[in-house]
XYZ file of C-alpha atoms in Angstrom:
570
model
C 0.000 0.000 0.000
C 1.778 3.366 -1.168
C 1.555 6.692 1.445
C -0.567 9.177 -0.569
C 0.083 11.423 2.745
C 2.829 13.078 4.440
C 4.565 10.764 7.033
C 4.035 14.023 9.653
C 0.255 14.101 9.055
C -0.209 10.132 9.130
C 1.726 10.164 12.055
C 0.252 12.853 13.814
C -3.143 11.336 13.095
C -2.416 8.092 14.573
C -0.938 9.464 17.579
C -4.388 11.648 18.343
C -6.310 8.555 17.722
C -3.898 6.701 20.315
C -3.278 3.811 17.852
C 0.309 4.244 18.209
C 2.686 6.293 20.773
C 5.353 9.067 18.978
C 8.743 6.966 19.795
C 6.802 3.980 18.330
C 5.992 5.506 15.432
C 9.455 7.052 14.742
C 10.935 3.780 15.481
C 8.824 2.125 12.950
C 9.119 4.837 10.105
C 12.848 4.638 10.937
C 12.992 0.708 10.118
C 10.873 1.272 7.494
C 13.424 3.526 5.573
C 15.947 1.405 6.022
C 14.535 -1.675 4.847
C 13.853 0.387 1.838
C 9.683 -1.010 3.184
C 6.756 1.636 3.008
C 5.594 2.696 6.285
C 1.320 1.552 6.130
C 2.944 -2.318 5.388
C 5.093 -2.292 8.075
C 2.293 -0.150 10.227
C -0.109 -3.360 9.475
C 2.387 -5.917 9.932
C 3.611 -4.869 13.520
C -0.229 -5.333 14.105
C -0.305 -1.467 14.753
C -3.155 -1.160 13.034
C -5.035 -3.355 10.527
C -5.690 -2.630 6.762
C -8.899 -1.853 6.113
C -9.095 0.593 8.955
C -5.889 2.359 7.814
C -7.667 2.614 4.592
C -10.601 4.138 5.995
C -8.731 6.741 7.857
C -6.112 7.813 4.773
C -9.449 8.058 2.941
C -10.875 10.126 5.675
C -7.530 12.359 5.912
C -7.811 12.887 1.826
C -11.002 13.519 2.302
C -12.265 10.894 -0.280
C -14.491 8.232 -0.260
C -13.332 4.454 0.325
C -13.918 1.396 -2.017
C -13.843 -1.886 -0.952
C -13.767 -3.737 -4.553
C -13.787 -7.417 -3.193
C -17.138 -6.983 -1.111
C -19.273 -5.518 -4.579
C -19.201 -6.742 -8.010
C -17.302 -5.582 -11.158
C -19.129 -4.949 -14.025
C -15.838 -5.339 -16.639
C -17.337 -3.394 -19.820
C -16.731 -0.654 -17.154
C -13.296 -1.936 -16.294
C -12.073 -2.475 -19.555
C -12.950 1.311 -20.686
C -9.015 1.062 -19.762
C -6.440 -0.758 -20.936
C -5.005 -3.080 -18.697
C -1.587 -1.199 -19.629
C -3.259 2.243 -18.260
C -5.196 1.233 -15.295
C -1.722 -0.695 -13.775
C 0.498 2.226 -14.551
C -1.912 4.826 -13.148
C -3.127 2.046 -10.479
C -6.603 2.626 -11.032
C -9.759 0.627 -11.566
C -13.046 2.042 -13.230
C -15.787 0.610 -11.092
C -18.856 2.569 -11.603
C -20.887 5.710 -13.094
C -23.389 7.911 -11.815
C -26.317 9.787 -13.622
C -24.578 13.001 -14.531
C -22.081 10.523 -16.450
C -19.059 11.103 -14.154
C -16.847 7.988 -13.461
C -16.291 6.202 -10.279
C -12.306 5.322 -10.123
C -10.749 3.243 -7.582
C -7.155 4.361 -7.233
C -3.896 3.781 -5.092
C -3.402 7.480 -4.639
C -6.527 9.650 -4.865
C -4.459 12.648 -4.385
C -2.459 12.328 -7.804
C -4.383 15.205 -9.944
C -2.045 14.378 -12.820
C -3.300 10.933 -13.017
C -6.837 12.429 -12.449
C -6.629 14.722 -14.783
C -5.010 11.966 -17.174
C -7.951 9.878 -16.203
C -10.502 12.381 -17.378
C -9.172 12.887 -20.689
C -8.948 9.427 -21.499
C -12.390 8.454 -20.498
C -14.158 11.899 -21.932
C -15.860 12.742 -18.484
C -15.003 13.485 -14.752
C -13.488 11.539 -12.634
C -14.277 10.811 -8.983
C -11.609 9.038 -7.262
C -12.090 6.478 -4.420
C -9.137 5.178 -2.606
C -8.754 1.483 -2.862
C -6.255 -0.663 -1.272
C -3.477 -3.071 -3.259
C -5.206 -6.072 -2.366
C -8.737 -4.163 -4.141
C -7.204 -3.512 -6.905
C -5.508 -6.609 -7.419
C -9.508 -7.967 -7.593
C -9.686 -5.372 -10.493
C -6.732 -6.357 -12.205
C -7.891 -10.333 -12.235
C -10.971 -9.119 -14.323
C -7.921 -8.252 -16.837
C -6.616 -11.663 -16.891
C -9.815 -13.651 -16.633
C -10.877 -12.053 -20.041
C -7.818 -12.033 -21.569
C -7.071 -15.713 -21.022
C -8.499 -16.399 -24.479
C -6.725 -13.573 -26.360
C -3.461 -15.049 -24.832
C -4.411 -18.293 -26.346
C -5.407 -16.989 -29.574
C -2.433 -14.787 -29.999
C -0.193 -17.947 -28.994
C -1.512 -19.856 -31.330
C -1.407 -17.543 -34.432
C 2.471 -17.157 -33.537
C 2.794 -21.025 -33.708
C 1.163 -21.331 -37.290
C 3.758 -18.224 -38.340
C 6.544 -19.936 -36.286
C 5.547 -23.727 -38.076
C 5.102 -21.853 -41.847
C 8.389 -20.178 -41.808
C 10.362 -23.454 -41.934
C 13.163 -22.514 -38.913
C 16.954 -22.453 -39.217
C 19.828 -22.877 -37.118
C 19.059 -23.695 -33.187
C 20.650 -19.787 -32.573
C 17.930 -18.391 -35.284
C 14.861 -20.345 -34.196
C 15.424 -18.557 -30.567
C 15.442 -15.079 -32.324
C 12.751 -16.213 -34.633
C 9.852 -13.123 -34.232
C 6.589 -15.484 -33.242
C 8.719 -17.524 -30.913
C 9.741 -14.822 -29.534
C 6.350 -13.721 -29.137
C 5.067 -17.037 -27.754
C 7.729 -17.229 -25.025
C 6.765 -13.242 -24.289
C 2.764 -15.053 -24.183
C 3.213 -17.831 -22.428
C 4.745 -15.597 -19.645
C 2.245 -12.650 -19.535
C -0.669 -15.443 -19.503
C 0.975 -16.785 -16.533
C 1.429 -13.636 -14.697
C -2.406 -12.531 -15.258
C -3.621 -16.212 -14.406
C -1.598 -15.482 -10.992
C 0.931 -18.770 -11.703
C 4.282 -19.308 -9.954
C 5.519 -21.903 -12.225
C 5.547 -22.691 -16.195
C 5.729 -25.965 -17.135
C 6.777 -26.466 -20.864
C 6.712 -31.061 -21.170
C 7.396 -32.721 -24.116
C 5.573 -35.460 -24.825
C 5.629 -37.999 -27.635
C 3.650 -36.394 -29.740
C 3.007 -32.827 -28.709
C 4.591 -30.570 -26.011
C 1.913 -29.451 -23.043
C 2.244 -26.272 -21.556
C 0.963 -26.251 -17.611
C 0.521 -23.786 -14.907
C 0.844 -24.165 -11.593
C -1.727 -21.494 -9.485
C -2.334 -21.542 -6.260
C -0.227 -25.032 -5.814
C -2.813 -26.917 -8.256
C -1.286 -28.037 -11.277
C -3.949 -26.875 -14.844
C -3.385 -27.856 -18.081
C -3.609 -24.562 -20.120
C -2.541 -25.875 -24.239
C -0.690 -27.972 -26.541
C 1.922 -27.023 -28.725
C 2.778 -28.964 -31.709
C 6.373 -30.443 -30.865
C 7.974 -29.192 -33.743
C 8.033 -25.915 -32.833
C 9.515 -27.187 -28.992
C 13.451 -27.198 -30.104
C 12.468 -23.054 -30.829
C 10.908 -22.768 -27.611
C 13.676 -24.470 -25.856
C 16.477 -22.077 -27.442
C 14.691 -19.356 -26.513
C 14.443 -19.847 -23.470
C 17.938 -21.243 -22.870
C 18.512 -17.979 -24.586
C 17.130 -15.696 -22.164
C 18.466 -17.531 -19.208
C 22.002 -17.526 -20.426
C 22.016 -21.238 -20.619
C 23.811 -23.475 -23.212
C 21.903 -24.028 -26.371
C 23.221 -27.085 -27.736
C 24.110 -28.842 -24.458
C 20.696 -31.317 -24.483
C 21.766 -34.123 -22.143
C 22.656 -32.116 -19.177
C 20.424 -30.263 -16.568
C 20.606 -26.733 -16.802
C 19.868 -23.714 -14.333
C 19.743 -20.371 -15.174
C 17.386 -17.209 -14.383
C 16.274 -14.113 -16.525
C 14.038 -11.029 -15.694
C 10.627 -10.303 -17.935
C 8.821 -7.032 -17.774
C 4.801 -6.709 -18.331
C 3.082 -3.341 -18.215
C 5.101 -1.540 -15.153
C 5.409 -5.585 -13.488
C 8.690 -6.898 -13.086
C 9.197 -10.660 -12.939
C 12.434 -12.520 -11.410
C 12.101 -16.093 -13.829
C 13.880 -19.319 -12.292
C 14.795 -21.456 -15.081
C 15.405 -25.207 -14.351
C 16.187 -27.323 -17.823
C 16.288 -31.195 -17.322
C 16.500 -33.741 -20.513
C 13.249 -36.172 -20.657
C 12.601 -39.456 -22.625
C 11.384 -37.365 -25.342
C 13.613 -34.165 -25.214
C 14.532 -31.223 -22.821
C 11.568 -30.664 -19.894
C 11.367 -26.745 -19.057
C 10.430 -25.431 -15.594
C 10.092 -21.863 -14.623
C 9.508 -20.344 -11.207
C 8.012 -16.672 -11.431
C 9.117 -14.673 -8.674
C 7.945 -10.798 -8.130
C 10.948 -9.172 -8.292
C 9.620 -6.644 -6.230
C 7.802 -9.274 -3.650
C 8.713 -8.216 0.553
C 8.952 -10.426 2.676
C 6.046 -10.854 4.919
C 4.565 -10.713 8.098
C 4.232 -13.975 10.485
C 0.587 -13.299 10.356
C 0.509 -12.652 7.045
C 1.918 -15.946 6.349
C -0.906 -17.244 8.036
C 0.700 -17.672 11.691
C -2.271 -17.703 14.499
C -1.456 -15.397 17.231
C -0.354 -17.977 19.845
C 2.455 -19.559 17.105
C 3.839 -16.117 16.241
C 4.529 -15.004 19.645
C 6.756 -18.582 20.294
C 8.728 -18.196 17.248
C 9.064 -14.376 17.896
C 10.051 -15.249 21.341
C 12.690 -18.049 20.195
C 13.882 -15.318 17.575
C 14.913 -13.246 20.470
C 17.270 -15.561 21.816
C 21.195 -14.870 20.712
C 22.318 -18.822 19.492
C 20.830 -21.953 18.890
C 18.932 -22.794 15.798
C 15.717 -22.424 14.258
C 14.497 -24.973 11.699
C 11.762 -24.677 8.923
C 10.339 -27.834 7.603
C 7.860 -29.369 5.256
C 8.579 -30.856 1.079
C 9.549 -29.071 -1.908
C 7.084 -26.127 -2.059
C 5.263 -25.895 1.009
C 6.839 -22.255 1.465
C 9.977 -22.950 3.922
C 11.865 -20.257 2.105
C 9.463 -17.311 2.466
C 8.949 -18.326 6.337
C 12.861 -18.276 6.572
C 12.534 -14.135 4.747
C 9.691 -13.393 7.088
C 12.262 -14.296 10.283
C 14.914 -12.637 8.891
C 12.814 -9.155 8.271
C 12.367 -9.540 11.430
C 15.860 -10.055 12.872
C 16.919 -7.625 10.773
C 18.188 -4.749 12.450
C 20.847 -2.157 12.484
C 22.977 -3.754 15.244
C 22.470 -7.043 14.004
C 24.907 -8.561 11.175
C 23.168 -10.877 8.896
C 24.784 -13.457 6.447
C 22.909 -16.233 4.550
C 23.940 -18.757 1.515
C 21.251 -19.597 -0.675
C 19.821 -21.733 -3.545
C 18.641 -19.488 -5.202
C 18.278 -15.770 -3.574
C 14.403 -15.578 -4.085
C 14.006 -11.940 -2.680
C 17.007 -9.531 -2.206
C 17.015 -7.831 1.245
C 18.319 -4.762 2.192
C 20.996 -4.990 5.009
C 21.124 -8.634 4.754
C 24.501 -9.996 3.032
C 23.303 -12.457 0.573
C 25.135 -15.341 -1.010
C 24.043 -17.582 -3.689
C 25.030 -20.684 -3.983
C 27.543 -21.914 -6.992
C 28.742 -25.148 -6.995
C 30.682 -24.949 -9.743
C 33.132 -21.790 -8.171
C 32.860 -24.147 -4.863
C 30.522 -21.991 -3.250
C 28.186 -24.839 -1.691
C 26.098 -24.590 1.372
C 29.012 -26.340 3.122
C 31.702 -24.014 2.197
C 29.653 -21.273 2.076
C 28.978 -21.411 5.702
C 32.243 -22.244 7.030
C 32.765 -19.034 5.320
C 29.846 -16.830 6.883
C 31.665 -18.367 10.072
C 35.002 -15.666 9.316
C 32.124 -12.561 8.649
C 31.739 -12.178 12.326
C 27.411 -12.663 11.936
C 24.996 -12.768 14.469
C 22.452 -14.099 12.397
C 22.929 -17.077 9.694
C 20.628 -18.244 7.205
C 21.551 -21.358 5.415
C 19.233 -22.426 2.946
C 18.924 -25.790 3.185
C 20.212 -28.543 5.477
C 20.935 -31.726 2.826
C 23.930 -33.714 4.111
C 25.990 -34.685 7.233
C 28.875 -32.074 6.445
C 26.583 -28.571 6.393
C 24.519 -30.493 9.572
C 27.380 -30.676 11.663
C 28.950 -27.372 10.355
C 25.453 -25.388 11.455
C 25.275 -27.104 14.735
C 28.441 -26.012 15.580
C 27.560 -22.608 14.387
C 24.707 -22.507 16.270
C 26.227 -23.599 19.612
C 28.854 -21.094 19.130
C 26.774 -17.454 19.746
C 25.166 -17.813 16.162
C 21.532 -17.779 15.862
C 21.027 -19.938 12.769
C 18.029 -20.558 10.007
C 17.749 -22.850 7.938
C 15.113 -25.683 6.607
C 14.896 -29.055 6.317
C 12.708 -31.761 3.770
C 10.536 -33.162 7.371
C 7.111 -34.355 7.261
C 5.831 -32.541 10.479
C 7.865 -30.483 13.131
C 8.857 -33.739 15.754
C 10.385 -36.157 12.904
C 12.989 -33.149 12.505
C 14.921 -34.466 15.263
C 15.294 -38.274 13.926
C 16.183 -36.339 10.312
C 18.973 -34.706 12.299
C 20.058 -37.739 14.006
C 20.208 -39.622 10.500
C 22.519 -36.849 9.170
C 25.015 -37.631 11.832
C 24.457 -34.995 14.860
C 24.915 -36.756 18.028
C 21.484 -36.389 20.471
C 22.955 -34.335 22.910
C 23.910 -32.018 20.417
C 20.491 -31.609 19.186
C 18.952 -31.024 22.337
C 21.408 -28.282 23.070
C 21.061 -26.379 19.600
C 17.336 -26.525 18.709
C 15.128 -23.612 19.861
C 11.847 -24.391 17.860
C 10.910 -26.105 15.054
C 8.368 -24.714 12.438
C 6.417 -27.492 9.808
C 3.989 -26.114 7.537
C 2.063 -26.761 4.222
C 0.360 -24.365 1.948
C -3.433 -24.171 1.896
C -5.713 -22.003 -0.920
C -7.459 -18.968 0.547
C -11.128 -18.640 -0.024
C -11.668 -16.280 -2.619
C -13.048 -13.343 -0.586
C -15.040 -12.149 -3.693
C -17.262 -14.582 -3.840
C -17.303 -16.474 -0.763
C -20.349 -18.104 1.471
C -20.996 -19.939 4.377
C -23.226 -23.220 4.677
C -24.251 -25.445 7.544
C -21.303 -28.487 8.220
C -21.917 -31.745 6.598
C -22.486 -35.120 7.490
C -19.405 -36.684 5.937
C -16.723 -33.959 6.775
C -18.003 -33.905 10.867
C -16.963 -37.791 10.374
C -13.915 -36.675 8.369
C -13.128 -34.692 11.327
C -13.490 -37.047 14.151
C -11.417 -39.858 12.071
C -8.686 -37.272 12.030
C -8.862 -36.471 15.961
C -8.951 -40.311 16.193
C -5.774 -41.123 14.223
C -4.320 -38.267 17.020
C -5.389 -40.044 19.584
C -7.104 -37.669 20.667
C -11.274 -38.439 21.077
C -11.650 -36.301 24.106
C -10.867 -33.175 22.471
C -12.750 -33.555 18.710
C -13.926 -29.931 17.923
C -16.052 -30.260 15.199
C -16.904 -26.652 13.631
C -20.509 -25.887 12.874
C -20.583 -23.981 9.863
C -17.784 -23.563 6.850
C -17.222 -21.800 4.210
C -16.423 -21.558 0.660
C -16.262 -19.654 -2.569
C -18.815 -20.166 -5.229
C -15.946 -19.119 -8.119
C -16.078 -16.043 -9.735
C -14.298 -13.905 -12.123
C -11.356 -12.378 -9.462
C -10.052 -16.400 -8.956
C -11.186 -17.574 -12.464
C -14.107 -19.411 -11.119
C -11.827 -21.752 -8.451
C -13.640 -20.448 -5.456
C -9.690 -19.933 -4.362
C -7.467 -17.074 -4.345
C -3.962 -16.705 -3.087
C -2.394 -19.262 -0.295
C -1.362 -18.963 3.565
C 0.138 -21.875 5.605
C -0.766 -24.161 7.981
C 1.682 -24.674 10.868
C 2.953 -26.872 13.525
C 5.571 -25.319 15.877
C 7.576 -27.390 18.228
C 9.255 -25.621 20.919
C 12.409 -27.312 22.669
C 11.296 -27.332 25.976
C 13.875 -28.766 29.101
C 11.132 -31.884 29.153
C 11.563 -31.970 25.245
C 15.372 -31.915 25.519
C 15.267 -34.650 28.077
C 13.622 -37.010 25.718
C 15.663 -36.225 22.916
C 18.691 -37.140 25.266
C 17.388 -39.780 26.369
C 18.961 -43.243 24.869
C 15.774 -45.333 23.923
C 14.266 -42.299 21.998
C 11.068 -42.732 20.546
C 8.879 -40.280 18.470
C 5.520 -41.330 20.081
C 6.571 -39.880 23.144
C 8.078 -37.044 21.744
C 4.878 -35.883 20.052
C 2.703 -37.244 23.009
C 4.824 -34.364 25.105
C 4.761 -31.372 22.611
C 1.236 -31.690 22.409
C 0.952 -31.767 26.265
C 2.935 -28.514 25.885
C 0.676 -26.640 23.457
C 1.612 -27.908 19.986
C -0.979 -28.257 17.933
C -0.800 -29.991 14.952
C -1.356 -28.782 11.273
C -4.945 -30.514 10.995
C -5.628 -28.635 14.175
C -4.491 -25.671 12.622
C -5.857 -25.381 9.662
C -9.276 -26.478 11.051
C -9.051 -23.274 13.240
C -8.555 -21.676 9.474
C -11.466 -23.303 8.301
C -13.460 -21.775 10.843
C -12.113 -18.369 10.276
C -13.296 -18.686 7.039
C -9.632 -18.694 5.865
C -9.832 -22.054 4.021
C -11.802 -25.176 3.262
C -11.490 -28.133 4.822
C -11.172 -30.120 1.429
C -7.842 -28.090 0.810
C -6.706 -28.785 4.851
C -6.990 -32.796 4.001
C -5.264 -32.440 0.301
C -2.242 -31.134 1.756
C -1.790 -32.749 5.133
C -2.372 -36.077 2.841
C -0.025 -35.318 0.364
């Protein structure tokens, strides 16, 4: 959310409605502007003050009205009076008209008379400007990319008939061929307006399928005919700075696309197939924060443990869960939070996903040597108080980050764990002796990745039969009878334009968080270990698990339970 006010005036505002005291608020603004972070985010994610009432008062301060754009619908023959191109460089989102034919404009900054003025030209008639927050008029913006979808496709497709008739060339030429230039430029501004974080380009025996990944659900979105894949391949190779005639060696590489005033950070991963070369690429918002623990989807109890265990000076804290259930972005949100002016950070990662101001960043390179192994014995000779290792994989960068970590290092890192207790065995299989794991280990953090309900078109319904038993099997396989909860109503979204008719929009976790207690470190010490009683005692001791978790979600109308039991199944 951008400040369409003076810092002064906000601040004095805040103050008078006691919100916030003066040294808090200069503290904040001053962390703000060194983390290079605008002040309302970091405002909303100290839980200062939440969003929507922060919108209300700017609005009230600019003396404007306020538009909440995912609580009324979006009629888009009004929307698309402009351009997608226009209404995300101006951030503004035509949303209704009144009977004297002026327009009703949502807008980031209400304030901006140029863009106004801009506005009013364009359309042929006045503008009244609403303010709207960035989470409104990303609900706007989808309209853009639901409709579009098809003109994607079409133009895709006329590019593959030019690409096909013009007979290609040399492997170099084919990647600076005009339509396949165009289709890679396509595929990638589909995906960005369909909200995807990965492109999937397969070949298959006798086409190549192109999927995206939104939301963590895997759709199928076309087929390409495969003799225009070797093209497609080059040119992507191309644009990653990857090797175009190596074919029978994975390749990683990464490239940055630019769409409207959007820039896009694109993690190439090429990998050769039984049919040819298999293309993978991870779409990362260049400009992306990190975020709040609540944000993430952390229920006040769980922050305040981690935050607490993030205040101590060594030991280690350990993010867990498989590929993609959003370790990394937990790991950013600590670090935002650890990061401080007195406070030297140093990480080594694979890949750097967001880059951080004040926090020294390494990326790993195996070929130069640089591996998370080296890497941190490195860290260890840049004096750091804080250490963030990407990923734990073998015995050699275990042991190293215990050590660390026992040595007046707080360390980070993650590790591929089912849940939060069968961390400890992982450690133990990677060589670090018991009593070393019960000294070092301050809390341990599991998670998975749930779809929100799409606020736009969400509704509530009475619970039924077959998920109360769905529920009570679940508290059984716990153990745990005496304590079923079963919720009485749930929710869910009907589908709608704003989440291209999923019901689903965006994702927040689900969490488990294990905090090394002395009782816990006894039991990990103790020489017939055994995980029952591990997880009998962290539940005794508040942990909850993710099922728990996420059914406290469900009730909060946060998610469904259908999406709790896909992922904790998984």
């Amino acid at each position: 959310m951008r400040i369409p006010i003076p810092s002064p005036q906000l601040k004095r505002r805040l103050v008078e409605e006691n919100l916030v005291a003066p040294e808090r608020y200069d503290a904040l603004y001053a962390e703000a502007d060194r983390k290079n972070q605008n002040i309302l985010d970091v405002l909303v994610s100290e839980g200062v003050v939440a969003s929507e009432y922060l919108g209300d008062l700017v609005a009230r301060m600019l003396g404007v009205g306020r538009v909440n754009l995912r609580l009324r619908p979006l009629d888009k023959n009004l929307v698309e009076l402009l351009s997608e191109e226009i209404a995300r460089k101006r951030q503004a989102i035509v949303f209704g008209r009144e009977q004297n034919g002026t327009f009703d404009v949502a807008m980031a900054d209400p304030s901006d008379l140029e863009a106004i003025e801009f506005l009013s030209q364009h359309l042929k008639a006045n503008v009244r400007p609403f303010l709207a927050l960035s989470e409104d008029l990303s609900r706007g913006f989808a309209v853009y990319g639901f409709e579009m979808g098809r003109d994607f496709k079409k133009l895709i497709e006329e590019n593959i008939h030019a690409s096909l008739a013009g007979g290609t060339k040399t492997a170099e030429e084919a990647a600076a061929d005009v339509p396949v230039v165009a289709i890679v430029d396509n595929l990638l501004s589909f995906a960005i307006a369909s909200r995807a974080s990965d492109i999937h380009v397969e070949v298959l025996e006798d086409e190549t399928l192109v999927r995206y990944r939104v939301d963590g659900i895997l759709h199928e979105v076309m087929e390409i005919p495969k003799a225009i894949h070797p093209a497609l391949l080059a040119r992507i190779k191309l644009l990653a700075g990857l090797k175009i005639d190596e074919h029978f060696r994975p390749q990683d590489g990464r490239f940055r696309h630019r769409i409207v005033n959007e820039t896009v950070d694109v993690r190439v991963s090429v990998m050769p197939t039984f049919y040819g070369e298999k293309i993978e690429m991870r779409l990362l918002e260049s400009a992306q924060k990190p975020l709040s623990l609540e944000e993430l989807g952390f229920l006040p109890p769980y922050a305040a443990t981690v935050r607490t265990n993030l205040k101590k000076t060594y030991g280690m804290v350990l993010s867990c869960g498989p590929t993609g259930s959003g370790k990394t972005t937990t790991l950013y949100a600590l670090i935002n939070i650890l990061n401080k002016p007195l406070v030297n950070i140093v990480t080594v990662e694979d890949p750097i996903e967001y880059n951080m101001r004040y926090v020294n960043q390494t990326q790993m390179n195996p070929q130069a040597g640089v591996t998370f192994a080296s890497g941190l014995r490195a860290i260890l000779r840049q004096d750091p108080n804080v250490i963030m290792v990407g990923e734990i994989r073998d015995a050699e960068t275990a042991n190293i980050a215990v050590q660390a970590a026992l040595t007046g290092h707080l360390l980070l890192s993650s590790l591929h764990t089912n849940d939060a207790p069968t961390a400890i065995p992982r450690l133990f299989d990677l060589g670090v002796p018991p009593f070393l794991v019960a000294s070092v280990l301050n809390v341990i953090v599991a998670q998975r990745l749930v779809r929100r309900i799409c606020p736009s078109c969400i509704f509530s319904e009475e619970i039924k039969p077959e998920y109360v038993q769905v529920v009570e099997n679940q508290f059984k396989e716990l153990g745990d009878v005496q304590n079923v909860h079963v919720p009485k109503v749930l929710y869910r979204g009907r589908g709608c334009p704003a989440c291209g008719g999923s019901g689903y929009k965006g994702r927040l976790g689900i969490f488990e968080v294990l905090e090394v207690t002395e009782k816990v470190k006894a039991i990990v010490n103790d020489r017939n270990f055994n995980l029952d009683i591990l997880r009998a005692e962290a539940r005794k001791a508040g942990m909850r698990t993710m099922f728990e978790d996420g059914l406290e979600k469900t009730e909060l109308a946060l998610t469904t339970i259908d999406e709790v039991m896909r992922v904790i199944r998984e």
